[in-house]
mmCIF file of C-alpha atoms in Angstrom:
data_model
loop_
_atom_site.group_PDB
_atom_site.id
_atom_site.type_symbol
_atom_site.label_atom_id
_atom_site.label_comp_id
_atom_site.label_asym_id
_atom_site.label_seq_id
_atom_site.Cartn_x
_atom_site.Cartn_y
_atom_site.Cartn_z
ATOM 1 C CA MET A 1 -69.060 -127.888 18.800
ATOM 2 C CA LYS A 2 -71.475 -125.006 18.440
ATOM 3 C CA LYS A 3 -73.004 -124.641 15.005
ATOM 4 C CA LYS A 4 -71.898 -121.761 12.820
ATOM 5 C CA LEU A 5 -74.118 -118.684 12.978
ATOM 6 C CA TRP A 6 -76.344 -117.557 10.148
ATOM 7 C CA ASP A 7 -75.056 -114.933 7.774
ATOM 8 C CA PRO A 8 -76.373 -111.603 9.153
ATOM 9 C CA ILE A 9 -78.094 -110.782 5.848
ATOM 10 C CA PHE A 10 -79.980 -114.094 5.976
ATOM 11 C CA GLY A 11 -80.844 -113.537 9.653
ATOM 12 C CA GLY A 12 -82.115 -110.054 8.844
ATOM 13 C CA ILE A 13 -84.296 -111.350 6.016
ATOM 14 C CA MET A 14 -85.823 -113.996 8.327
ATOM 15 C CA ILE A 15 -86.645 -111.365 10.963
ATOM 16 C CA GLY A 16 -88.021 -109.130 8.193
ATOM 17 C CA ILE A 17 -90.294 -111.983 7.076
ATOM 18 C CA ALA A 18 -91.505 -112.440 10.665
ATOM 19 C CA MET A 19 -92.379 -108.726 10.683
ATOM 20 C CA ILE A 20 -94.242 -108.946 7.355
ATOM 21 C CA LEU A 21 -96.238 -111.914 8.690
ATOM 22 C CA THR A 22 -97.451 -110.060 11.812
ATOM 23 C CA PHE A 23 -98.638 -107.215 9.590
ATOM 24 C CA TYR A 24 -100.222 -109.434 6.955
ATOM 25 C CA ILE A 25 -101.993 -111.631 9.498
ATOM 26 C CA SER A 26 -102.671 -109.249 12.371
ATOM 27 C CA GLY A 27 -102.224 -105.724 10.992
ATOM 28 C CA ARG A 28 -99.679 -104.818 13.642
ATOM 29 C CA GLY A 29 -96.007 -105.107 14.440
ATOM 30 C CA LEU A 30 -94.106 -107.514 16.640
ATOM 31 C CA GLY A 31 -92.412 -106.502 19.880
ATOM 32 C CA ALA A 32 -90.784 -107.763 23.034
ATOM 33 C CA SER A 33 -90.764 -105.121 25.757
ATOM 34 C CA GLY A 34 -94.558 -104.815 26.030
ATOM 35 C CA ALA A 35 -94.849 -108.420 27.175
ATOM 36 C CA LEU A 36 -92.144 -107.969 29.809
ATOM 37 C CA THR A 37 -93.816 -104.868 31.228
ATOM 38 C CA ALA A 38 -97.189 -106.677 31.277
ATOM 39 C CA PHE A 39 -95.452 -109.451 33.224
ATOM 40 C CA ALA A 40 -93.901 -106.939 35.652
ATOM 41 C CA ALA A 41 -97.257 -105.235 36.221
ATOM 42 C CA SER A 42 -98.911 -108.624 36.795
ATOM 43 C CA ILE A 43 -96.372 -109.594 39.452
ATOM 44 C CA GLN A 44 -96.856 -106.217 41.105
ATOM 45 C CA ASN A 45 -100.597 -106.848 41.035
ATOM 46 C CA ILE A 46 -100.068 -109.868 43.285
ATOM 47 C CA VAL A 47 -97.354 -108.441 45.530
ATOM 48 C CA ALA A 48 -98.497 -104.834 45.848
ATOM 49 C CA PRO A 49 -101.841 -104.303 44.068
ATOM 50 C CA SER A 50 -102.271 -100.867 45.620
ATOM 51 C CA LEU A 51 -99.281 -99.633 43.590
ATOM 52 C CA ASN A 52 -101.045 -100.581 40.359
ATOM 53 C CA GLN A 53 -104.324 -99.036 41.444
ATOM 54 C CA SER A 54 -102.663 -95.730 42.288
ATOM 55 C CA SER A 55 -100.480 -95.708 39.158
ATOM 56 C CA LYS A 56 -101.996 -93.764 36.300
ATOM 57 C CA TYR A 57 -99.797 -95.820 33.962
ATOM 58 C CA PHE A 58 -100.529 -99.339 35.216
ATOM 59 C CA SER A 59 -104.164 -98.916 36.291
ATOM 60 C CA LYS A 60 -105.232 -98.931 32.623
ATOM 61 C CA TYR A 61 -103.562 -102.343 32.211
ATOM 62 C CA PHE A 62 -106.193 -103.807 34.538
ATOM 63 C CA ALA A 63 -109.143 -101.540 33.678
ATOM 64 C CA ASN A 64 -112.521 -103.344 33.577
ATOM 65 C CA GLY A 65 -111.001 -106.605 34.763
ATOM 66 C CA ALA A 66 -108.549 -106.861 31.869
ATOM 67 C CA ASN A 67 -105.609 -109.239 32.097
ATOM 68 C CA PRO A 68 -102.504 -107.673 30.521
ATOM 69 C CA LEU A 69 -101.027 -111.144 30.007
ATOM 70 C CA ASN A 70 -103.809 -112.032 27.568
ATOM 71 C CA ASP A 71 -102.119 -109.958 24.892
ATOM 72 C CA TYR A 72 -100.803 -110.507 21.379
ATOM 73 C CA LEU A 73 -97.246 -109.593 22.335
ATOM 74 C CA VAL A 74 -97.254 -111.983 25.296
ATOM 75 C CA TYR A 75 -98.149 -114.890 22.986
ATOM 76 C CA LEU A 76 -95.492 -113.762 20.548
ATOM 77 C CA VAL A 77 -92.867 -113.666 23.299
ATOM 78 C CA ILE A 78 -93.850 -117.179 24.417
ATOM 79 C CA GLY A 79 -93.071 -118.179 20.823
ATOM 80 C CA VAL A 80 -89.722 -116.344 20.977
ATOM 81 C CA MET A 81 -88.773 -118.425 24.012
ATOM 82 C CA ILE A 82 -89.754 -121.673 22.266
ATOM 83 C CA GLY A 83 -87.938 -120.692 19.056
ATOM 84 C CA SER A 84 -84.744 -119.608 20.774
ATOM 85 C CA PHE A 85 -84.721 -122.738 22.935
ATOM 86 C CA ILE A 86 -85.093 -124.985 19.876
ATOM 87 C CA ALA A 87 -82.361 -123.043 18.065
ATOM 88 C CA GLY A 88 -80.084 -123.289 21.098
ATOM 89 C CA TRP A 89 -80.766 -126.997 21.265
ATOM 90 C CA VAL A 90 -80.100 -127.799 17.607
ATOM 91 C CA SER A 91 -76.978 -125.623 17.590
ATOM 92 C CA LYS A 92 -75.675 -127.094 20.889
ATOM 93 C CA ASP A 93 -75.674 -123.742 22.662
ATOM 94 C CA LEU A 94 -77.854 -124.588 25.689
ATOM 95 C CA LYS A 95 -75.593 -123.904 28.633
ATOM 96 C CA PHE A 96 -75.715 -122.071 31.950
ATOM 97 C CA GLU A 97 -73.017 -119.443 31.572
ATOM 98 C CA VAL A 98 -72.154 -115.754 31.903
ATOM 99 C CA LEU A 99 -70.797 -114.173 28.731
ATOM 100 C CA LYS A 100 -68.332 -111.319 29.260
ATOM 101 C CA GLY A 101 -64.967 -109.906 28.311
ATOM 102 C CA PRO A 102 -61.761 -111.350 29.827
ATOM 103 C CA ASN A 103 -61.143 -108.457 32.238
ATOM 104 C CA ILE A 104 -64.167 -108.666 34.513
ATOM 105 C CA SER A 105 -65.458 -111.218 37.030
ATOM 106 C CA SER A 106 -68.761 -112.985 36.479
ATOM 107 C CA LYS A 107 -70.163 -111.233 39.528
ATOM 108 C CA GLY A 108 -69.114 -107.858 38.131
ATOM 109 C CA ARG A 109 -70.711 -108.708 34.806
ATOM 110 C CA LEU A 110 -74.007 -109.587 36.501
ATOM 111 C CA TRP A 111 -74.075 -106.192 38.277
ATOM 112 C CA TYR A 112 -73.653 -104.514 34.906
ATOM 113 C CA ALA A 113 -76.446 -106.695 33.487
ATOM 114 C CA LEU A 114 -78.761 -105.631 36.327
ATOM 115 C CA ILE A 115 -78.033 -101.912 35.918
ATOM 116 C CA GLY A 116 -78.322 -102.148 32.130
ATOM 117 C CA GLY A 117 -81.622 -103.997 32.479
ATOM 118 C CA ILE A 118 -83.063 -101.312 34.753
ATOM 119 C CA LEU A 119 -82.007 -98.542 32.337
ATOM 120 C CA VAL A 120 -83.432 -100.387 29.311
ATOM 121 C CA GLY A 121 -86.657 -101.228 31.172
ATOM 122 C CA TYR A 122 -87.175 -97.581 32.018
ATOM 123 C CA ALA A 123 -86.139 -96.303 28.588
ATOM 124 C CA ALA A 124 -88.307 -98.758 26.652
ATOM 125 C CA ARG A 125 -91.373 -97.363 28.392
ATOM 126 C CA MET A 126 -90.284 -93.762 27.838
ATOM 127 C CA ALA A 127 -89.764 -94.480 24.113
ATOM 128 C CA ARG A 128 -92.986 -96.540 23.789
ATOM 129 C CA GLY A 129 -91.130 -99.631 22.653
ATOM 130 C CA CYS A 130 -87.772 -101.289 22.248
ATOM 131 C CA THR A 131 -85.401 -102.336 19.501
ATOM 132 C CA SER A 132 -88.065 -104.724 18.177
ATOM 133 C CA GLY A 133 -91.400 -102.978 18.612
ATOM 134 C CA GLN A 134 -90.140 -99.446 18.068
ATOM 135 C CA ALA A 135 -86.854 -99.495 16.098
ATOM 136 C CA LEU A 136 -87.498 -102.434 13.734
ATOM 137 C CA VAL A 137 -91.257 -102.084 13.290
ATOM 138 C CA GLY A 138 -91.290 -98.279 13.333
ATOM 139 C CA GLY A 139 -88.209 -98.306 11.128
ATOM 140 C CA ALA A 140 -90.007 -100.439 8.546
ATOM 141 C CA GLU A 141 -93.041 -98.135 8.761
ATOM 142 C CA LEU A 142 -90.615 -95.263 8.085
ATOM 143 C CA SER A 143 -91.657 -93.593 11.338
ATOM 144 C CA VAL A 144 -89.586 -90.485 12.009
ATOM 145 C CA GLY A 145 -89.736 -91.115 15.766
ATOM 146 C CA ALA A 146 -88.552 -94.711 15.375
ATOM 147 C CA TRP A 147 -85.553 -93.717 13.241
ATOM 148 C CA ALA A 148 -84.679 -90.976 15.742
ATOM 149 C CA PHE A 149 -84.987 -93.603 18.502
ATOM 150 C CA MET A 150 -82.659 -95.987 16.666
ATOM 151 C CA PHE A 151 -79.948 -93.383 16.048
ATOM 152 C CA SER A 152 -80.253 -92.282 19.691
ATOM 153 C CA ILE A 153 -79.624 -95.881 20.813
ATOM 154 C CA PHE A 154 -76.370 -95.915 18.862
ATOM 155 C CA ALA A 155 -75.470 -92.466 20.233
ATOM 156 C CA GLY A 156 -76.093 -93.578 23.834
ATOM 157 C CA GLY A 157 -74.169 -96.821 23.381
ATOM 158 C CA PHE A 158 -71.161 -95.166 21.747
ATOM 159 C CA ALA A 159 -71.183 -92.387 24.378
ATOM 160 C CA VAL A 160 -70.761 -94.822 27.258
ATOM 161 C CA ALA A 161 -68.759 -97.616 25.563
ATOM 162 C CA TYR A 162 -65.312 -96.254 26.440
ATOM 163 C CA PHE A 163 -66.073 -96.050 30.163
ATOM 164 C CA ILE A 164 -67.239 -99.641 30.455
ATOM 165 C CA ARG A 165 -64.742 -101.228 28.058
ATOM 166 C CA ARG A 166 -63.297 -103.337 30.889
ATOM 167 C CA GLN A 167 -66.492 -105.367 30.783
ATOM 168 C CA TRP A 168 -66.334 -106.308 27.128
ATOM 169 C CA ILE A 169 -62.891 -106.044 25.548
ATOM 170 C CA MET B 1 -106.660 -113.283 0.658
ATOM 171 C CA ILE B 2 -106.179 -109.619 1.436
ATOM 172 C CA GLY B 3 -104.431 -108.758 4.673
ATOM 173 C CA PRO B 4 -104.523 -107.922 7.482
ATOM 174 C CA LEU B 5 -106.356 -111.248 7.769
ATOM 175 C CA ILE B 6 -107.763 -110.699 11.263
ATOM 176 C CA LYS B 7 -109.088 -107.221 10.449
ATOM 177 C CA ASN B 8 -110.730 -108.486 7.266
ATOM 178 C CA GLY B 9 -112.484 -111.238 9.198
ATOM 179 C CA ILE B 10 -110.659 -114.030 7.342
ATOM 180 C CA ILE B 11 -109.280 -115.700 10.469
ATOM 181 C CA SER B 12 -110.565 -115.976 14.033
ATOM 182 C CA GLU B 13 -109.024 -114.499 17.170
ATOM 183 C CA GLY B 14 -107.819 -117.982 18.151
ATOM 184 C CA VAL B 15 -105.986 -118.526 14.861
ATOM 185 C CA ASN B 16 -104.499 -115.043 15.186
ATOM 186 C CA THR B 17 -103.128 -115.926 18.629
ATOM 187 C CA LEU B 18 -101.705 -119.208 17.333
ATOM 188 C CA CYS B 19 -100.023 -117.288 14.507
ATOM 189 C CA ALA B 20 -98.532 -114.889 17.080
ATOM 190 C CA VAL B 21 -96.866 -117.834 18.837
ATOM 191 C CA LEU B 22 -95.616 -119.317 15.544
ATOM 192 C CA ILE B 23 -94.211 -115.998 14.320
ATOM 193 C CA GLY B 24 -92.566 -115.653 17.732
ATOM 194 C CA VAL B 25 -90.936 -119.057 17.190
ATOM 195 C CA LEU B 26 -89.489 -117.843 13.869
ATOM 196 C CA PHE B 27 -88.326 -114.585 15.485
ATOM 197 C CA GLY B 28 -86.717 -116.360 18.453
ATOM 198 C CA TYR B 29 -85.091 -118.958 16.227
ATOM 199 C CA ALA B 30 -83.653 -116.225 13.988
ATOM 200 C CA LEU B 31 -82.381 -114.206 16.982
ATOM 201 C CA GLN B 32 -80.523 -117.204 18.384
ATOM 202 C CA ARG B 33 -79.096 -118.325 15.032
ATOM 203 C CA SER B 34 -77.922 -114.767 14.339
ATOM 204 C CA GLY B 35 -75.892 -114.895 17.554
ATOM 205 C CA PHE B 36 -78.068 -112.387 19.414
ATOM 206 C CA THR B 37 -78.169 -114.473 22.589
ATOM 207 C CA ASN B 38 -74.509 -113.527 23.097
ATOM 208 C CA SER B 39 -74.182 -110.285 25.079
ATOM 209 C CA LYS B 40 -70.554 -109.885 23.951
ATOM 210 C CA LYS B 41 -71.656 -109.847 20.330
ATOM 211 C CA ILE B 42 -74.376 -107.263 20.992
ATOM 212 C CA ALA B 43 -72.078 -105.001 23.030
ATOM 213 C CA GLY B 44 -69.415 -105.433 20.325
ATOM 214 C CA THR B 45 -71.571 -103.113 18.206
ATOM 215 C CA PHE B 46 -70.594 -100.161 20.374
ATOM 216 C CA TYR B 47 -66.887 -100.822 19.852
ATOM 217 C CA MET B 48 -67.339 -101.468 16.116
ATOM 218 C CA LYS B 49 -65.848 -104.835 16.952
ATOM 219 C CA ASP B 50 -68.778 -106.789 15.533
ATOM 220 C CA VAL B 51 -71.355 -104.923 13.462
ATOM 221 C CA ASP B 52 -73.624 -107.916 12.771
ATOM 222 C CA VAL B 53 -76.339 -106.450 15.028
ATOM 223 C CA PRO B 54 -76.895 -103.260 12.990
ATOM 224 C CA VAL B 55 -76.512 -105.219 9.731
ATOM 225 C CA VAL B 56 -79.266 -107.630 10.800
ATOM 226 C CA MET B 57 -81.421 -104.704 11.964
ATOM 227 C CA PHE B 58 -81.019 -102.749 8.719
ATOM 228 C CA THR B 59 -81.683 -105.874 6.654
ATOM 229 C CA ALA B 60 -84.815 -106.733 8.669
ATOM 230 C CA ILE B 61 -86.156 -103.173 8.372
ATOM 231 C CA THR B 62 -85.659 -102.940 4.617
ATOM 232 C CA THR B 63 -86.959 -106.484 4.011
ATOM 233 C CA ALA B 64 -90.135 -105.661 5.925
ATOM 234 C CA SER B 65 -90.500 -102.212 4.380
ATOM 235 C CA ILE B 66 -90.093 -103.436 0.791
ATOM 236 C CA GLY B 67 -92.249 -106.508 1.471
ATOM 237 C CA LEU B 68 -95.113 -104.562 2.986
ATOM 238 C CA TYR B 69 -95.025 -101.903 0.291
ATOM 239 C CA GLY B 70 -94.851 -104.598 -2.415
ATOM 240 C CA LEU B 71 -97.830 -106.461 -0.947
ATOM 241 C CA SER B 72 -99.848 -103.253 -0.859
ATOM 242 C CA LEU B 73 -98.953 -102.456 -4.493
ATOM 243 C CA LEU B 74 -100.121 -105.957 -5.458
ATOM 244 C CA GLY B 75 -103.393 -105.256 -3.660
ATOM 245 C CA LEU B 76 -102.742 -108.004 -1.122
ATOM 246 C CA LEU B 77 -102.463 -105.769 1.903
ATOM 247 C CA ASP B 78 -104.626 -102.864 2.990
ATOM 248 C CA LEU B 79 -102.294 -100.272 4.523
ATOM 249 C CA GLY B 80 -105.369 -98.355 5.682
ATOM 250 C CA LYS B 81 -106.037 -101.090 8.260
ATOM 251 C CA PHE B 82 -102.532 -100.942 9.626
ATOM 252 C CA TYR B 83 -101.499 -99.764 13.022
ATOM 253 C CA PHE B 84 -98.836 -97.125 12.426
ATOM 254 C CA LEU B 85 -96.726 -96.169 15.429
ATOM 255 C CA PRO B 86 -97.085 -92.519 16.469
ATOM 256 C CA SER B 87 -93.996 -90.325 16.853
ATOM 257 C CA TYR B 88 -93.272 -88.576 20.151
ATOM 258 C CA LEU B 89 -89.977 -87.233 18.962
ATOM 259 C CA LEU B 90 -88.273 -85.847 22.076
ATOM 260 C CA PRO B 91 -89.277 -88.672 24.479
ATOM 261 C CA MET B 92 -88.091 -91.149 21.840
ATOM 262 C CA VAL B 93 -84.733 -89.418 21.441
ATOM 263 C CA VAL B 94 -84.178 -89.223 25.221
ATOM 264 C CA GLY B 95 -85.536 -92.749 25.709
ATOM 265 C CA GLY B 96 -83.306 -94.010 22.899
ATOM 266 C CA PHE B 97 -80.196 -92.443 24.430
ATOM 267 C CA ILE B 98 -80.859 -94.034 27.853
ATOM 268 C CA PHE B 99 -81.755 -97.287 26.069
ATOM 269 C CA GLY B 100 -78.421 -97.248 24.246
ATOM 270 C CA ILE B 101 -76.505 -96.687 27.494
ATOM 271 C CA GLY B 102 -78.427 -99.563 29.068
ATOM 272 C CA MET B 103 -77.754 -101.795 26.074
ATOM 273 C CA ALA B 104 -73.996 -101.169 26.185
ATOM 274 C CA VAL B 105 -73.910 -101.653 29.972
ATOM 275 C CA GLY B 106 -76.285 -104.622 30.082
ATOM 276 C CA GLY B 107 -75.351 -106.303 26.803
ATOM 277 C CA PHE B 108 -78.917 -106.967 25.701
ATOM 278 C CA CYS B 109 -82.136 -105.420 24.512
ATOM 279 C CA PRO B 110 -85.497 -106.843 25.651
ATOM 280 C CA GLY B 111 -86.034 -109.341 22.804
ATOM 281 C CA THR B 112 -82.484 -110.653 22.848
ATOM 282 C CA SER B 113 -82.487 -110.982 26.645
ATOM 283 C CA ILE B 114 -85.613 -113.152 26.477
ATOM 284 C CA ALA B 115 -84.064 -115.305 23.750
ATOM 285 C CA ALA B 116 -80.779 -115.608 25.687
ATOM 286 C CA MET B 117 -82.459 -116.336 29.014
ATOM 287 C CA VAL B 118 -84.007 -119.578 27.747
ATOM 288 C CA THR B 119 -80.659 -120.816 26.439
ATOM 289 C CA GLY B 120 -79.182 -120.536 29.933
ATOM 290 C CA LYS B 121 -77.352 -117.217 29.780
ATOM 291 C CA LEU B 122 -77.264 -116.053 33.417
ATOM 292 C CA ASP B 123 -76.458 -112.450 32.504
ATOM 293 C CA ALA B 124 -79.647 -112.405 30.409
ATOM 294 C CA MET B 125 -81.730 -113.641 33.357
ATOM 295 C CA VAL B 126 -80.364 -110.841 35.553
ATOM 296 C CA PHE B 127 -80.934 -108.322 32.733
ATOM 297 C CA VAL B 128 -84.587 -109.405 32.444
ATOM 298 C CA GLY B 129 -84.943 -108.965 36.220
ATOM 299 C CA GLY B 130 -83.525 -105.464 35.856
ATOM 300 C CA PHE B 131 -85.889 -104.742 32.969
ATOM 301 C CA LEU B 132 -88.908 -105.672 35.101
ATOM 302 C CA LEU B 133 -87.683 -103.315 37.861
ATOM 303 C CA GLY B 134 -86.984 -100.518 35.376
ATOM 304 C CA SER B 135 -90.411 -100.666 33.794
ATOM 305 C CA LEU B 136 -92.069 -100.751 37.226
ATOM 306 C CA LEU B 137 -90.014 -97.697 38.146
ATOM 307 C CA PHE B 138 -91.384 -95.930 35.068
ATOM 308 C CA GLY B 139 -95.005 -96.891 35.736
ATOM 309 C CA ASP B 140 -95.074 -96.426 39.510
ATOM 310 C CA LEU B 141 -93.446 -93.001 39.431
ATOM 311 C CA TYR B 142 -95.307 -92.053 36.239
ATOM 312 C CA PRO B 143 -96.489 -88.600 37.457
ATOM 313 C CA LEU B 144 -92.826 -87.503 37.481
ATOM 314 C CA TRP B 145 -92.510 -87.867 33.689
ATOM 315 C CA ASP B 146 -96.132 -87.976 32.560
ATOM 316 C CA LYS B 147 -95.843 -84.544 30.933
ATOM 317 C CA PHE B 148 -92.555 -85.219 29.172
ATOM 318 C CA TYR B 149 -93.710 -88.669 28.014
ATOM 319 C CA ASN B 150 -96.667 -87.129 26.201
ATOM 320 C CA SER B 151 -94.807 -84.111 24.849
ATOM 321 C CA ASP B 152 -93.718 -83.488 21.258
ATOM 322 C CA ALA B 153 -96.602 -85.600 19.911
ATOM 323 C CA ASN B 154 -96.456 -85.701 16.124
ATOM 324 C CA GLY B 155 -98.987 -88.461 15.459
ATOM 325 C CA VAL B 156 -98.187 -90.777 12.553
ATOM 326 C CA TRP B 157 -95.198 -89.083 10.978
ATOM 327 C CA ARG B 158 -93.261 -90.855 8.255
ATOM 328 C CA ILE B 159 -90.025 -90.094 6.447
ATOM 329 C CA ASP B 160 -91.883 -89.594 3.149
ATOM 330 C CA GLN B 161 -94.015 -86.937 4.840
ATOM 331 C CA LEU B 162 -90.997 -85.328 6.505
ATOM 332 C CA PHE B 163 -89.253 -84.804 3.154
ATOM 333 C CA ASN B 164 -92.488 -84.490 1.196
ATOM 334 C CA ILE B 165 -91.548 -87.274 -1.227
ATOM 335 C CA ASN B 166 -93.285 -90.326 -2.672
ATOM 336 C CA LEU B 167 -93.519 -93.348 -0.330
ATOM 337 C CA GLY B 168 -91.806 -95.642 -2.838
ATOM 338 C CA LEU B 169 -88.920 -93.192 -3.224
ATOM 339 C CA ALA B 170 -88.587 -92.932 0.567
ATOM 340 C CA ILE B 171 -88.344 -96.730 0.843
ATOM 341 C CA PHE B 172 -85.734 -96.761 -1.927
ATOM 342 C CA LEU B 173 -83.664 -94.107 -0.117
ATOM 343 C CA VAL B 174 -83.939 -95.939 3.215
ATOM 344 C CA THR B 175 -82.785 -99.121 1.468
ATOM 345 C CA LEU B 176 -79.759 -97.277 0.050
ATOM 346 C CA LEU B 177 -79.004 -95.896 3.517
ATOM 347 C CA ALA B 178 -79.236 -99.422 4.965
ATOM 348 C CA ILE B 179 -76.936 -100.923 2.322
ATOM 349 C CA PHE B 180 -74.272 -98.214 2.495
ATOM 350 C CA GLY B 181 -74.625 -97.965 6.289
ATOM 351 C CA SER B 182 -74.021 -101.718 6.609
ATOM 352 C CA LEU B 183 -71.072 -101.701 4.208
ATOM 353 C CA GLY B 184 -69.560 -98.647 5.894
ATOM 354 C CA MET B 185 -69.812 -100.128 9.373
ATOM 355 C CA ARG B 186 -68.314 -103.417 8.187
ATOM 356 C CA LYS B 187 -65.432 -101.486 6.702
ATOM 357 C CA LEU B 188 -64.843 -99.687 10.010
ATOM 358 C CA GLN B 189 -64.952 -103.017 11.852
ATOM 359 C CA TYR B 190 -62.240 -104.450 9.601
ATOM 360 C CA LYS B 191 -60.194 -101.261 9.864
ATOM 361 C CA PHE B 192 -60.218 -101.150 13.678
ATOM 362 C CA TRP B 193 -60.222 -104.823 14.557
ATOM 363 C CA GLY B 194 -58.971 -106.684 11.490
ATOM 364 C CA LYS B 195 -60.755 -109.288 9.425
ATOM 365 C CA ASN B 196 -60.318 -112.374 11.529
ATOM 366 C CA ASP B 197 -61.990 -111.363 14.747
#
């Protein structure tokens, strides 16, 4: 039996405390997408280094011999993986599976996951952050851009929800 | 000890990095225990079927906002040494809209996909693969949107400045918005989908 989930208010307070700690200790916010993009750029640096050198966006990642993986957010994301794994373990939720609604095949669901991932990967860079680094952190800093970002996420999700309902409900 | 600890020279770079990992552990643990490794739960937000995601988000934002402001009032945190995120309004609105579409289609956001991937969720692994491709697409074809990406730059722009009100009042109003927003969405969830789902 899977363990019961936390109350969302309690979960929110815990995540809020994690955010306060990064500011109190490091003077900056947490985030997730930055580490993934650093990882993507690092793979590209092995497979096709010329693409990074010619990219105005990625070349600064490696300027003066820098390693984008030696970054605060990368260490934080390593912690996220450890924490989620432990939580999955203690709550008996470690399992290879595809979660989806009843009206779609697993293969169909994985195509949606791929397309959604590409869109989010692109959009997180356009918005300079994701739900963690931009919406939560910027939201707590009362950033106008971050609040606009967050409401736009809901707008985009609600706009498309009807057309993809087969996947979820 | 007055924070930020690293910027006040109280801890070393190594300790700071260790803290980053430990805070990540707390964050990842909380994401999993809040049910955020389940793509169905996240996507349920966009059908008002399960509004836990926005409730957790609003609670986290207000907890952090009140906590940080409280620490600064107590003199324990120097807001002047903070990194405030700059606002690029239009790119953030457009980026947010595409992000929302991707979240409804893919069932995750970056942080939740990482947390779900390590618990064995195959859809999360594919989503992360897609994310890597999407961010490479952005960076490799950067000249196409370079101009737009840097447009509408407003620097550090906060809600208290937007409405020309006191910072404490702005935090109070945001907290009210979060509470009534959460209650309102929960009400809609019960109305559309009943209480037992």
